[in-house]
XYZ file of N, CA, C and O in Angstrom:
320
model
N 8.812 -1.619 2.897
C 8.082 -2.605 1.904
C 8.324 -1.615 0.746
O 7.569 -2.175 -0.064
N 8.905 -0.330 0.247
C 8.965 -0.201 -1.308
C 9.812 -0.924 -2.013
O 10.354 -1.229 -3.164
N 10.731 -1.798 -1.351
C 10.817 -2.879 -1.505
C 11.209 -3.769 -2.862
O 11.390 -4.359 -3.420
N 9.776 -4.181 -1.667
C 9.140 -5.232 -2.402
C 8.450 -5.258 -3.438
O 7.918 -5.671 -4.474
N 7.744 -3.341 -3.519
C 7.071 -3.223 -5.096
C 8.010 -3.001 -5.770
O 7.635 -3.362 -7.011
N 8.811 -2.845 -5.424
C 9.946 -2.638 -6.750
C 9.948 -4.019 -7.260
O 10.413 -4.005 -8.440
N 10.746 -4.357 -6.283
C 11.278 -6.348 -7.153
C 9.372 -6.416 -8.176
O 10.535 -7.386 -9.333
N 8.439 -6.081 -7.585
C 7.496 -6.494 -7.792
C 6.758 -5.646 -9.620
O 6.502 -6.182 -10.494
N 7.534 -4.933 -9.333
C 7.411 -3.694 -10.209
C 8.124 -3.955 -12.135
O 7.508 -4.133 -12.744
N 9.312 -4.754 -11.263
C 10.655 -4.844 -12.475
C 9.325 -6.359 -13.482
O 10.058 -7.045 -14.277
N 9.252 -7.494 -12.538
C 8.234 -8.349 -12.826
C 6.749 -7.676 -13.992
O 5.888 -8.694 -14.270
N 6.367 -6.581 -13.215
C 5.083 -6.415 -14.660
C 4.068 -5.622 -13.015
O 4.981 -4.969 -11.677
N 2.769 -5.458 -13.007
C 1.949 -4.623 -12.724
C 1.900 -5.286 -11.340
O 1.291 -6.491 -11.135
N 1.240 -5.045 -10.010
C 1.696 -5.432 -8.672
C -0.309 -5.603 -8.722
O -1.199 -5.415 -8.570
N -0.585 -6.355 -8.206
C -1.946 -7.982 -8.011
C -2.516 -7.268 -6.895
O -1.467 -6.854 -5.615
N -4.061 -7.195 -6.453
C -4.383 -7.012 -5.158
C -4.312 -7.504 -4.069
O -4.286 -7.679 -3.242
N -4.110 -9.323 -4.420
C -3.333 -10.306 -3.402
C -2.297 -9.616 -2.864
O -2.023 -10.189 -1.902
N -1.743 -9.347 -3.823
C -0.450 -8.427 -3.069
C -0.251 -7.103 -2.598
O 0.405 -7.751 -1.823
N -0.859 -6.094 -2.797
C -1.371 -5.477 -1.666
C -1.294 -6.240 -1.062
O -1.100 -5.439 0.079
N -2.476 -6.759 -0.705
C -3.137 -7.185 0.435
C -2.061 -7.505 1.565
O -1.397 -8.055 2.356
N -1.129 -8.689 0.787
C 0.574 -9.133 1.920
C 1.279 -7.836 2.298
O 1.244 -8.081 3.507
N 1.357 -6.690 1.764
C 2.046 -5.782 1.943
C 1.098 -4.940 3.057
O 1.111 -4.320 4.035
N -0.053 -4.617 2.940
C -0.655 -3.992 3.862
C -1.111 -5.232 5.680
O -0.790 -4.328 6.379
N -0.516 -6.224 5.215
C -0.547 -7.191 6.191
C 1.042 -7.067 7.242
O 0.188 -7.009 8.360
N 1.310 -6.970 6.109
C 3.069 -6.734 6.868
C 3.301 -5.522 7.321
O 3.961 -4.915 8.531
N 2.445 -4.997 6.766
C 2.460 -2.993 7.856
C 1.485 -2.927 8.641
O 1.891 -2.124 9.569
N 0.209 -3.579 9.250
C -0.275 -4.305 10.623
C -1.340 -4.057 10.086
O -2.029 -3.515 11.496
N -1.981 -4.279 9.417
C -3.312 -4.123 8.719
C -3.492 -5.753 9.670
O -2.869 -6.199 9.210
N -5.212 -5.400 9.787
C -5.367 -6.561 10.558
C -6.171 -7.084 9.299
O -6.276 -7.446 7.942
N -5.893 -8.777 9.688
C -5.447 -9.325 7.960
C -7.073 -9.611 7.742
O -7.167 -9.876 6.373
N -7.747 -9.741 8.808
C -9.129 -9.533 7.972
C -9.992 -8.120 7.078
O -10.892 -8.751 6.622
N -8.848 -7.372 7.413
C -9.633 -6.439 6.066
C -8.011 -6.225 5.100
O -8.886 -5.453 4.610
N -7.690 -7.482 5.070
C -6.635 -6.569 4.253
C -7.656 -6.957 2.387
O -7.065 -6.152 1.922
N -8.090 -7.697 2.061
C -8.327 -7.960 0.795
C -9.516 -6.805 0.614
O -9.211 -6.100 -0.694
N -9.982 -6.399 1.526
C -10.694 -5.059 1.347
C -10.050 -3.923 0.965
O -10.326 -3.261 0.147
N -9.268 -3.624 2.241
C -8.195 -2.726 2.097
C -7.666 -2.632 0.633
O -7.349 -1.322 -0.280
N -7.206 -4.038 0.432
C -6.256 -3.560 -0.873
C -7.031 -3.839 -2.168
O -6.085 -3.065 -3.346
N -8.080 -3.890 -2.135
C -9.222 -3.311 -3.256
C -9.119 -1.582 -3.323
O -9.088 -0.841 -3.796
N -9.585 -1.158 -2.123
C -9.745 0.129 -2.041
C -8.770 0.643 -2.740
O -8.762 1.622 -3.133
N -7.357 0.049 -2.268
C -6.029 1.087 -2.184
C -5.570 0.579 -3.880
O -4.921 2.274 -4.701
N -6.151 -0.078 -4.622
C -5.639 -0.661 -5.306
C -6.486 0.777 -6.677
O -5.836 1.399 -7.449
N -8.205 0.854 -5.948
C -9.218 1.853 -7.195
C -8.337 2.937 -6.366
O -8.403 3.533 -7.504
N -8.060 3.731 -5.545
C -7.468 4.793 -5.342
C -6.076 5.170 -6.061
O -5.765 6.539 -6.461
N -5.425 3.796 -6.039
C -4.166 4.440 -7.725
C -4.440 5.022 -8.089
O -3.476 5.546 -8.916
N -5.115 3.317 -8.737
C -5.064 3.770 -10.386
C -6.035 5.810 -10.602
O -5.671 5.949 -11.340
N -6.629 5.975 -9.646
C -7.492 7.322 -9.709
C -6.402 8.557 -9.433
O -6.368 9.034 -10.782
N -5.093 8.215 -8.947
C -4.405 8.921 -8.264
C -3.252 9.452 -9.921
O -3.211 9.828 -9.361
N -2.768 7.828 -10.241
C -2.498 7.429 -10.761
C -2.506 8.137 -12.485
O -1.389 9.261 -13.175
N -4.521 8.533 -12.961
C -4.780 8.824 -13.733
C -4.307 10.519 -13.424
O -4.341 11.648 -14.728
N -5.155 10.910 -12.881
C -5.235 12.755 -11.907
C -3.294 13.355 -11.576
O -3.360 14.291 -12.168
N -2.402 12.163 -11.920
C -0.876 12.864 -11.052
C -0.198 12.658 -12.200
O 0.716 13.530 -12.368
N -0.635 11.580 -13.458
C 0.368 11.583 -14.892
C 1.183 10.967 -14.470
O 2.491 11.046 -14.120
N 0.954 9.897 -13.465
C 2.403 8.932 -12.635
C 1.859 7.596 -13.005
O 0.729 7.082 -13.365
N 2.902 5.981 -12.695
C 2.315 5.082 -12.826
C 1.695 4.537 -12.042
O 1.595 5.454 -11.212
N 0.916 3.815 -11.544
C -0.312 3.172 -10.876
C 0.599 2.490 -10.154
O 0.469 2.640 -8.772
N 1.942 2.329 -10.236
C 2.888 0.994 -9.169
C 3.381 2.824 -8.300
O 3.756 2.400 -7.218
N 3.841 3.603 -8.822
C 3.876 4.961 -8.229
C 3.256 5.583 -7.182
O 3.869 5.444 -6.329
N 1.652 5.332 -7.733
C 0.707 5.979 -6.835
C 0.637 4.821 -5.749
O 0.433 5.411 -4.807
N 0.560 3.869 -5.715
C 0.188 2.597 -4.967
C 1.783 2.936 -4.281
O 1.332 2.476 -2.476
N 2.790 2.798 -4.280
C 4.145 3.200 -3.391
C 3.195 3.663 -2.181
O 3.577 4.600 -0.929
N 3.161 5.287 -2.970
C 2.996 6.766 -2.521
C 1.670 6.237 -1.530
O 1.705 6.890 0.123
N 0.386 5.602 -1.740
C -0.305 5.602 -1.064
C 0.025 4.501 0.064
O -0.557 4.881 1.727
N 0.491 3.449 0.143
C 1.391 2.490 0.849
C 2.079 3.757 1.769
O 2.128 3.067 3.448
N 3.181 4.536 1.736
C 3.638 4.529 2.701
C 2.862 5.729 3.619
O 3.142 5.862 4.386
N 2.418 6.166 3.243
C 0.736 7.176 3.919
C 0.335 5.780 4.959
O 0.637 6.744 6.409
N -0.098 5.303 4.696
C -0.129 4.200 5.460
C -0.047 3.815 6.589
O -0.108 3.680 7.622
N 1.223 3.068 6.703
C 2.244 2.579 7.293
C 2.533 4.354 8.052
O 2.894 3.795 9.080
N 2.715 5.157 7.455
C 2.597 6.552 9.007
C 1.890 6.446 8.930
O 2.183 6.843 10.779
N 0.040 5.875 9.109
C -0.391 6.671 9.906
C -0.278 5.608 11.001
O -1.010 5.192 11.819
N -0.301 4.182 10.377
C -0.437 2.852 11.495
C 0.545 3.452 12.639
O 0.511 2.776 13.905
N 1.938 3.424 11.815
C 2.859 3.967 13.030
C 3.020 4.731 13.869
O 3.244 4.821 15.618
N 1.941 6.362 13.227
C 1.791 7.027 13.831
C 0.517 6.315 15.382
O 0.167 7.158 16.323
N -0.122 5.387 14.775
C -1.801 5.091 15.957
C -1.012 4.224 16.925
O -1.150 3.344 17.777
N 0.388 3.434 16.564
C 1.067 2.638 17.722
C 1.270 2.964 18.231
O 1.770 3.883 19.370
N 0.730 2.981 20.096
C 0.959 2.910 21.653
C 1.862 3.348 21.715
O 3.325 1.977 21.800
N 2.525 4.429 22.274
C 3.900 4.278 22.704
C 3.947 3.145 23.805
O 3.223 3.289 25.007
N 5.423 2.341 24.319
C 6.162 2.035 25.300
C 5.531 2.764 26.328
O 6.063 3.703 26.880
N 5.538 1.992 28.043
C 5.278 2.821 28.521
C 6.645 2.911 29.309
O 7.387 2.392 29.451
N 6.503 4.510 30.400
C 8.063 4.736 30.520
C 8.095 4.166 31.660
O 7.425 3.127 32.229
N 9.560 3.602 31.971
C 10.824 3.287 33.052
C 10.094 3.389 34.116
O 10.020 4.209 34.274
């Protein structure tokens, strides 16, 4: 998903609606994407100020962490 954010970054800051699309692609339940996108946007703004990085860089980092978390909770396929 970082390629998606990279493309958006060149066109300007990523919107909350775009964050929601990325979250859904990462496996977030559709009904929760809007709320989670707003929370993630707010957290990215706080992290960007604290770490002195761009909002998009902080957002990309947080999305990466979320993707790792969802990947870790995916049930393993049953053994053959």
